[in-house]
Each structure stands twice: as structure tokens, then as C-alpha cells.
Amino acid sequence: MSECSHDCSTCSANCSSREQTKEDFLVKPHKKSNIKKVIGVVSGKGGVGKSLVTSLLASNMKKEGYNVGILDADITGPSIPKIFGVSGNVYATKEGAYPKSSKGGVDIMSINLLLDDDTKPVVWRGPVIAGAVGQFWTDIIWEDIDYMFVDMPPGTGDVPLTVFQTLPVDGIVIVASPQELVSMIVEKAVHMANMMNVKVLGLVENMSYIECPDCGKKINVFGESHVDEIAEKYNLDVLANIPIDPEIAEKCDKGEIEDLNKNYVDKAVEKLKEL
């Protein structure tokens, strides 16, 4: 520990008593919860398919035999229940509420599972939104979860800060798209993770290309990818390059993401299994 640069004689307490570690901010989950690993899925900007990546990771880890949960922290833009075909309100008791399970057995908690009408907007300020995310951790009974995926809103605001400070995050996956502008946005997410002492597991590039159905040629719709450059710069792994696939959109629209049998995130799954 480095020495303080100012005169501590005027302080009411010495510096060592005021310095706090990350563990001091961690919040315990519900007493009946059993959560082993927490994985954040983040993006520096919106519209890159972060919820899709969360869903693919969760459903594929479930197929590998793990107990999986998704904490949908994107309060103002919750799409996880729709992607998994889950609806209706969560079941609650005096002790706490339980997440809803998809047909494939993925446990899900989202603000849309608390609303009478899931088309109504959630018009809350940042601290209230962050508080709701915290309650999804403390008040929901996650009975036996091997991997908890936290689908976070884009950017580096209140919710990511709250999650990084109060949840025992084992690592994050950063989602990006191929545009050159995204390079800067991804780097912001990497820097925030480093500032918060959170491990970056790797990068996932969504909308990476489209494959011609006739000849199989890969077409870079959004231009040349820059994800490899960023990965090399920060010594990170590229965990997946997910194409623009009409079947993905169809499965998401129908709430059947668990029925998608593609190997797009296989490398990411293997990385998670190593934790």
C-alpha cells in the first residue's frame, strides 16, 4: 500500500481505515441463492446485439449441462424474456421471488416479468434503475446457478458501475460490431473494466458478415472488421464472430433462441468452462 501524500494528522481517521477494497462494496445475494460464477455481457454502445450474445451464451451453457441464470439488467430495454419466449409475472413468497424458467431451463429475471403490460416503458432515473438491478440480485432466489449472465445496458453509466462494484463479477464479455467507430467504443469498455479491476474474458463481434446463400462467400456488410486489432492491442481473445443470420432473427422473434443449433459461440463456451 502506498503512503498517503497529505498530512493525516488533520484526518478523523488514518488513511488505512478509509481505504476500501472491492470486497467492501460487494452485496450478498438472497440467503437462499447459490450462485457460483457471474459473467457480465457489456457493450460500449447500443444496437450491437448484446442481449443476443447473452442469450446464445446462456442457452449453449445450459446445453452443456450447467445450471444457468440471466439477470436482465437492461431495465429500460429488456428483451431477454421475448428472446426466450418467457412471459407472465414471477412467483413470489414471503421469503422472496423466484426467476421464471424458459422451456430449456434457463432461469430469467427481468423487469418485464414484473409489469402488467410489457409494452409500457420504464421511465426511471439512473439511481432507481441501478437500485432495481440490485434487487434482482438480493431479493430474487437463484437456487442453484453455475453461471449467472448479467445482460447490461450499453455504455459505462450507473448500471455497469453498480454491477462491477456490488456483484462478484468473474469476468465480462464485450460485444461489438465491425464498424471502425466501434473500436473507440470498445476501448472505453475495456478501460472501464480495467479501472474497476474486472477481468475481460474476450470480445464477441456480432453482425460480423453475411454469407451468400448461393455461393457461400462472406460479405462484410459493415466494412472490414477491426476486432482483431483491438484484441491484439489489449491481449484479448476474440471469442466469436457472429454473422447476420436470418435464422437468428427468426428464432428471437418467435422466442425460440434455445432451438438455434449453430456453433457461433463454441469458443466462448469453452472459455467460460475454464473459469
Tab-separated table of C-alpha atoms in Angstrom:
chain	number	residue	atom	x	y	z
A	1	MET	CA	0.000	0.000	0.000
A	2	SER	CA	1.443	3.368	-0.970
A	3	GLU	CA	1.810	6.098	1.607
A	4	CYS	CA	-0.681	8.945	1.696
A	5	SER	CA	0.512	12.170	0.026
A	6	HIS	CA	-1.172	14.519	2.500
A	7	ASP	CA	-0.936	15.180	6.211
A	8	CYS	CA	-3.091	12.640	8.020
A	9	SER	CA	-2.811	14.482	11.322
A	10	THR	CA	-5.897	16.519	10.477
A	11	CYS	CA	-7.967	13.494	9.477
A	12	SER	CA	-10.516	11.982	11.838
A	13	ALA	CA	-9.179	8.541	10.988
A	14	ASN	CA	-5.966	7.332	9.454
A	15	CYS	CA	-5.692	6.541	5.739
A	16	SER	CA	-5.623	2.785	6.113
A	17	SER	CA	-9.019	2.794	7.790
A	18	ARG	CA	-10.516	4.879	4.991
A	19	GLU	CA	-9.184	2.855	2.083
A	20	GLN	CA	-11.701	0.322	0.840
A	21	THR	CA	-11.255	-2.700	-1.328
A	22	LYS	CA	-13.708	-4.033	-3.858
A	23	GLU	CA	-14.849	-6.650	-1.328
A	24	ASP	CA	-16.128	-3.867	0.934
A	25	PHE	CA	-18.747	-2.922	-1.667
A	26	LEU	CA	-19.935	-6.431	-2.568
A	27	VAL	CA	-23.556	-7.181	-1.798
A	28	LYS	CA	-24.617	-10.662	-0.778
A	29	PRO	CA	-27.357	-12.359	-2.805
A	30	HIS	CA	-30.505	-13.750	-1.208
A	31	LYS	CA	-29.703	-16.157	1.597
A	32	LYS	CA	-31.298	-18.991	-0.371
A	33	SER	CA	-29.352	-18.241	-3.550
A	34	ASN	CA	-26.393	-20.313	-4.671
A	35	ILE	CA	-24.513	-18.562	-7.473
A	36	LYS	CA	-21.074	-19.814	-8.467
A	37	LYS	CA	-19.942	-17.652	-11.415
A	38	VAL	CA	-21.117	-14.216	-12.549
A	39	ILE	CA	-20.462	-13.126	-16.140
A	40	GLY	CA	-21.264	-9.633	-17.364
A	41	VAL	CA	-22.130	-9.069	-21.017
A	42	VAL	CA	-21.420	-5.467	-21.948
A	43	SER	CA	-21.181	-3.144	-24.913
A	44	GLY	CA	-19.876	0.355	-25.320
A	45	LYS	CA	-22.880	1.378	-27.436
A	46	GLY	CA	-26.379	0.182	-28.176
A	47	GLY	CA	-27.579	-1.841	-31.119
A	48	VAL	CA	-24.724	-4.329	-31.339
A	49	GLY	CA	-26.653	-7.409	-30.206
A	50	LYS	CA	-25.599	-7.679	-26.585
A	51	SER	CA	-28.824	-9.388	-25.499
A	52	LEU	CA	-28.492	-11.840	-28.367
A	53	VAL	CA	-24.974	-12.757	-27.242
A	54	THR	CA	-26.191	-13.128	-23.657
A	55	SER	CA	-28.941	-15.445	-24.850
A	56	LEU	CA	-26.619	-17.543	-27.010
A	57	LEU	CA	-24.081	-17.926	-24.205
A	58	ALA	CA	-26.748	-18.838	-21.669
A	59	SER	CA	-28.595	-21.335	-23.847
A	60	ASN	CA	-25.392	-23.005	-25.005
A	61	MET	CA	-24.022	-23.297	-21.467
A	62	LYS	CA	-27.340	-24.851	-20.452
A	63	LYS	CA	-26.984	-27.384	-23.266
A	64	GLU	CA	-23.553	-28.221	-21.824
A	65	GLY	CA	-25.301	-29.345	-18.640
A	66	TYR	CA	-24.808	-26.293	-16.422
A	67	ASN	CA	-27.478	-24.535	-14.388
A	68	VAL	CA	-27.783	-21.084	-15.912
A	69	GLY	CA	-29.469	-17.828	-14.998
A	70	ILE	CA	-29.851	-14.450	-16.698
A	71	LEU	CA	-30.200	-11.252	-14.697
A	72	ASP	CA	-31.578	-8.775	-17.211
A	73	ALA	CA	-30.021	-5.505	-16.064
A	74	ASP	CA	-31.132	-3.608	-19.159
A	75	ILE	CA	-34.134	-2.167	-17.318
A	76	THR	CA	-35.278	0.313	-19.956
A	77	GLY	CA	-34.733	-2.047	-22.877
A	78	PRO	CA	-35.440	-5.558	-21.645
A	79	SER	CA	-35.507	-8.098	-24.467
A	80	ILE	CA	-34.380	-11.318	-22.778
A	81	PRO	CA	-37.903	-12.612	-21.933
A	82	LYS	CA	-39.016	-12.101	-25.542
A	83	ILE	CA	-35.966	-13.910	-26.929
A	84	PHE	CA	-36.648	-16.916	-24.680
A	85	GLY	CA	-40.433	-16.873	-25.050
A	86	VAL	CA	-40.967	-16.227	-21.343
A	87	SER	CA	-43.893	-14.132	-20.124
A	88	GLY	CA	-46.094	-13.580	-17.091
A	89	ASN	CA	-45.188	-12.397	-13.624
A	90	VAL	CA	-42.625	-14.057	-11.392
A	91	TYR	CA	-43.729	-16.212	-8.449
A	92	ALA	CA	-43.199	-14.603	-5.058
A	93	THR	CA	-43.389	-15.747	-1.450
A	94	LYS	CA	-42.732	-14.031	1.882
A	95	GLU	CA	-39.091	-15.033	1.606
A	96	GLY	CA	-38.525	-13.662	-1.878
A	97	ALA	CA	-39.342	-14.041	-5.555
A	98	TYR	CA	-38.212	-16.727	-7.962
A	99	PRO	CA	-36.986	-16.242	-11.527
A	100	LYS	CA	-39.004	-17.667	-14.385
A	101	SER	CA	-37.610	-20.599	-16.310
A	102	SER	CA	-37.503	-20.913	-20.077
A	103	LYS	CA	-38.579	-24.119	-21.744
A	104	GLY	CA	-34.918	-25.128	-21.875
A	105	GLY	CA	-34.444	-24.482	-18.166
A	106	VAL	CA	-32.667	-21.102	-18.153
A	107	ASP	CA	-33.734	-19.038	-15.119
A	108	ILE	CA	-34.587	-15.442	-16.044
A	109	MET	CA	-35.301	-12.277	-14.105
A	110	SER	CA	-36.296	-9.147	-15.986
A	111	ILE	CA	-38.338	-6.027	-15.303
A	112	ASN	CA	-40.803	-7.200	-17.963
A	113	LEU	CA	-41.690	-10.107	-15.674
A	114	LEU	CA	-42.946	-7.610	-13.093
A	115	LEU	CA	-45.073	-5.442	-15.387
A	116	ASP	CA	-48.757	-5.984	-16.109
A	117	ASP	CA	-48.142	-4.734	-19.647
A	118	ASP	CA	-44.671	-5.436	-21.016
A	119	THR	CA	-45.104	-2.747	-23.690
A	120	LYS	CA	-45.186	0.045	-21.104
A	121	PRO	CA	-41.907	1.975	-20.882
A	122	VAL	CA	-39.912	2.131	-17.678
A	123	VAL	CA	-39.295	5.852	-17.210
A	124	TRP	CA	-36.902	5.923	-14.265
A	125	ARG	CA	-33.792	7.871	-13.415
A	126	GLY	CA	-30.395	6.195	-13.211
A	127	PRO	CA	-30.192	5.594	-9.443
A	128	VAL	CA	-33.648	3.982	-9.382
A	129	ILE	CA	-32.697	1.723	-12.285
A	130	ALA	CA	-29.483	0.730	-10.534
A	131	GLY	CA	-31.482	0.007	-7.391
A	132	ALA	CA	-33.793	-2.330	-9.294
A	133	VAL	CA	-30.803	-4.239	-10.652
A	134	GLY	CA	-29.512	-4.594	-7.117
A	135	GLN	CA	-32.858	-6.033	-6.018
A	136	PHE	CA	-32.712	-8.617	-8.800
A	137	TRP	CA	-29.565	-9.816	-7.042
A	138	THR	CA	-30.642	-9.550	-3.390
A	139	ASP	CA	-34.379	-10.275	-3.498
A	140	ILE	CA	-34.584	-12.994	-6.149
A	141	ILE	CA	-33.972	-16.567	-5.031
A	142	TRP	CA	-31.484	-18.015	-7.509
A	143	GLU	CA	-31.495	-21.507	-6.059
A	144	ASP	CA	-28.628	-23.222	-7.856
A	145	ILE	CA	-26.799	-21.325	-10.582
A	146	ASP	CA	-23.469	-22.389	-12.063
A	147	TYR	CA	-23.272	-19.417	-14.436
A	148	MET	CA	-25.154	-16.164	-13.956
A	149	PHE	CA	-25.134	-13.924	-17.032
A	150	VAL	CA	-25.823	-10.237	-16.431
A	151	ASP	CA	-27.171	-8.552	-19.560
A	152	MET	CA	-26.170	-4.932	-19.014
A	153	PRO	CA	-27.352	-1.781	-20.747
A	154	PRO	CA	-24.904	-0.165	-23.169
A	155	GLY	CA	-22.333	2.351	-22.068
A	156	THR	CA	-20.449	2.999	-18.849
A	157	GLY	CA	-23.166	4.524	-16.678
A	158	ASP	CA	-24.959	3.768	-13.414
A	159	VAL	CA	-25.861	0.132	-14.007
A	160	PRO	CA	-22.459	-1.154	-15.159
A	161	LEU	CA	-20.848	0.770	-12.313
A	162	THR	CA	-23.288	-0.739	-9.800
A	163	VAL	CA	-22.791	-4.255	-11.142
A	164	PHE	CA	-19.000	-4.003	-11.190
A	165	GLN	CA	-18.911	-2.627	-7.642
A	166	THR	CA	-21.528	-4.741	-5.892
A	167	LEU	CA	-21.642	-8.102	-7.673
A	168	PRO	CA	-18.787	-10.636	-7.586
A	169	VAL	CA	-18.191	-10.478	-11.341
A	170	ASP	CA	-15.798	-13.199	-12.507
A	171	GLY	CA	-15.368	-11.659	-15.934
A	172	ILE	CA	-17.054	-9.786	-18.746
A	173	VAL	CA	-17.624	-10.403	-22.423
A	174	ILE	CA	-17.555	-7.271	-24.581
A	175	VAL	CA	-19.836	-7.223	-27.626
A	176	ALA	CA	-19.048	-5.112	-30.672
A	177	SER	CA	-19.870	-4.731	-34.355
A	178	PRO	CA	-17.364	-4.290	-37.216
A	179	GLN	CA	-17.614	-0.522	-37.794
A	180	GLU	CA	-14.415	1.460	-37.274
A	181	LEU	CA	-16.189	3.801	-34.827
A	182	VAL	CA	-16.805	0.829	-32.559
A	183	SER	CA	-13.070	0.423	-31.969
A	184	MET	CA	-13.083	3.532	-29.790
A	185	ILE	CA	-16.281	2.441	-28.019
A	186	VAL	CA	-14.882	-0.995	-27.243
A	187	GLU	CA	-11.729	0.538	-25.854
A	188	LYS	CA	-13.840	2.609	-23.462
A	189	ALA	CA	-15.433	-0.597	-22.157
A	190	VAL	CA	-12.014	-2.224	-21.780
A	191	HIS	CA	-10.687	0.788	-19.883
A	192	MET	CA	-13.701	0.803	-17.544
A	193	ALA	CA	-13.201	-2.888	-16.794
A	194	ASN	CA	-9.547	-2.234	-16.014
A	195	MET	CA	-10.446	0.707	-13.767
A	196	MET	CA	-12.897	-1.491	-11.859
A	197	ASN	CA	-10.448	-4.405	-11.714
A	198	VAL	CA	-12.801	-6.665	-13.668
A	199	LYS	CA	-11.371	-9.334	-15.957
A	200	VAL	CA	-12.187	-9.100	-19.663
A	201	LEU	CA	-12.743	-12.643	-20.920
A	202	GLY	CA	-12.758	-11.616	-24.556
A	203	LEU	CA	-14.560	-9.914	-27.412
A	204	VAL	CA	-17.534	-11.057	-29.456
A	205	GLU	CA	-18.165	-9.444	-32.818
A	206	ASN	CA	-21.799	-9.525	-33.871
A	207	MET	CA	-23.066	-8.801	-37.410
A	208	SER	CA	-19.568	-9.741	-38.492
A	209	TYR	CA	-20.534	-10.702	-42.048
A	210	ILE	CA	-23.303	-12.182	-44.149
A	211	GLU	CA	-22.879	-15.392	-46.082
A	212	CYS	CA	-24.235	-15.655	-49.598
A	213	PRO	CA	-26.789	-18.497	-49.632
A	214	ASP	CA	-25.815	-19.454	-53.192
A	215	CYS	CA	-22.004	-19.394	-53.276
A	216	GLY	CA	-21.101	-19.240	-49.579
A	217	LYS	CA	-18.990	-16.089	-49.982
A	218	LYS	CA	-18.673	-13.983	-46.839
A	219	ILE	CA	-19.627	-10.350	-47.405
A	220	ASN	CA	-18.511	-7.671	-44.930
A	221	VAL	CA	-21.672	-5.577	-44.906
A	222	PHE	CA	-20.319	-3.086	-42.380
A	223	GLY	CA	-16.819	-2.952	-43.778
A	224	GLU	CA	-13.635	-4.601	-42.647
A	225	SER	CA	-13.558	-5.837	-39.081
A	226	HIS	CA	-11.357	-4.116	-36.511
A	227	VAL	CA	-11.983	-6.523	-33.648
A	228	ASP	CA	-8.719	-8.389	-34.191
A	229	GLU	CA	-6.763	-5.134	-33.929
A	230	ILE	CA	-8.364	-4.282	-30.599
A	231	ALA	CA	-7.908	-7.823	-29.323
A	232	GLU	CA	-4.208	-7.736	-30.178
A	233	LYS	CA	-3.747	-4.288	-28.649
A	234	TYR	CA	-5.138	-5.429	-25.293
A	235	ASN	CA	-4.033	-9.052	-25.477
A	236	LEU	CA	-7.610	-10.330	-25.561
A	237	ASP	CA	-9.274	-13.294	-27.238
A	238	VAL	CA	-11.866	-12.957	-29.978
A	239	LEU	CA	-14.451	-15.402	-28.694
A	240	ALA	CA	-16.875	-15.319	-31.628
A	241	ASN	CA	-17.653	-13.729	-34.984
A	242	ILE	CA	-21.416	-13.992	-35.333
A	243	PRO	CA	-22.801	-13.373	-38.826
A	244	ILE	CA	-26.018	-11.700	-39.882
A	245	ASP	CA	-28.144	-14.836	-39.968
A	246	PRO	CA	-31.882	-14.631	-40.784
A	247	GLU	CA	-32.461	-17.755	-38.694
A	248	ILE	CA	-31.192	-15.943	-35.594
A	249	ALA	CA	-33.705	-13.132	-36.120
A	250	GLU	CA	-36.494	-15.642	-36.697
A	251	LYS	CA	-35.706	-17.594	-33.531
A	252	CYS	CA	-35.507	-14.412	-31.440
A	253	ASP	CA	-38.814	-13.102	-32.791
A	254	LYS	CA	-40.509	-16.415	-32.002
A	255	GLY	CA	-38.922	-16.753	-28.560
A	256	GLU	CA	-37.111	-19.888	-29.650
A	257	ILE	CA	-33.454	-18.949	-29.256
A	258	GLU	CA	-32.822	-22.234	-27.460
A	259	ASP	CA	-33.788	-24.111	-30.617
A	260	LEU	CA	-30.985	-22.500	-32.623
A	261	ASN	CA	-28.365	-25.129	-33.378
A	262	LYS	CA	-25.352	-23.161	-34.553
A	263	ASN	CA	-21.769	-23.225	-33.279
A	264	TYR	CA	-21.216	-19.464	-33.325
A	265	VAL	CA	-20.233	-19.176	-29.641
A	266	ASP	CA	-18.460	-22.504	-29.138
A	267	LYS	CA	-15.115	-20.830	-28.408
A	268	ALA	CA	-16.750	-18.537	-25.865
A	269	VAL	CA	-18.400	-21.528	-24.178
A	270	GLU	CA	-15.052	-23.284	-23.822
A	271	LYS	CA	-13.559	-20.106	-22.326
A	272	LEU	CA	-16.337	-19.939	-19.752
A	273	LYS	CA	-15.889	-23.585	-18.813
A	274	GLU	CA	-12.261	-22.823	-17.906
A	275	LEU	CA	-13.241	-20.346	-15.176
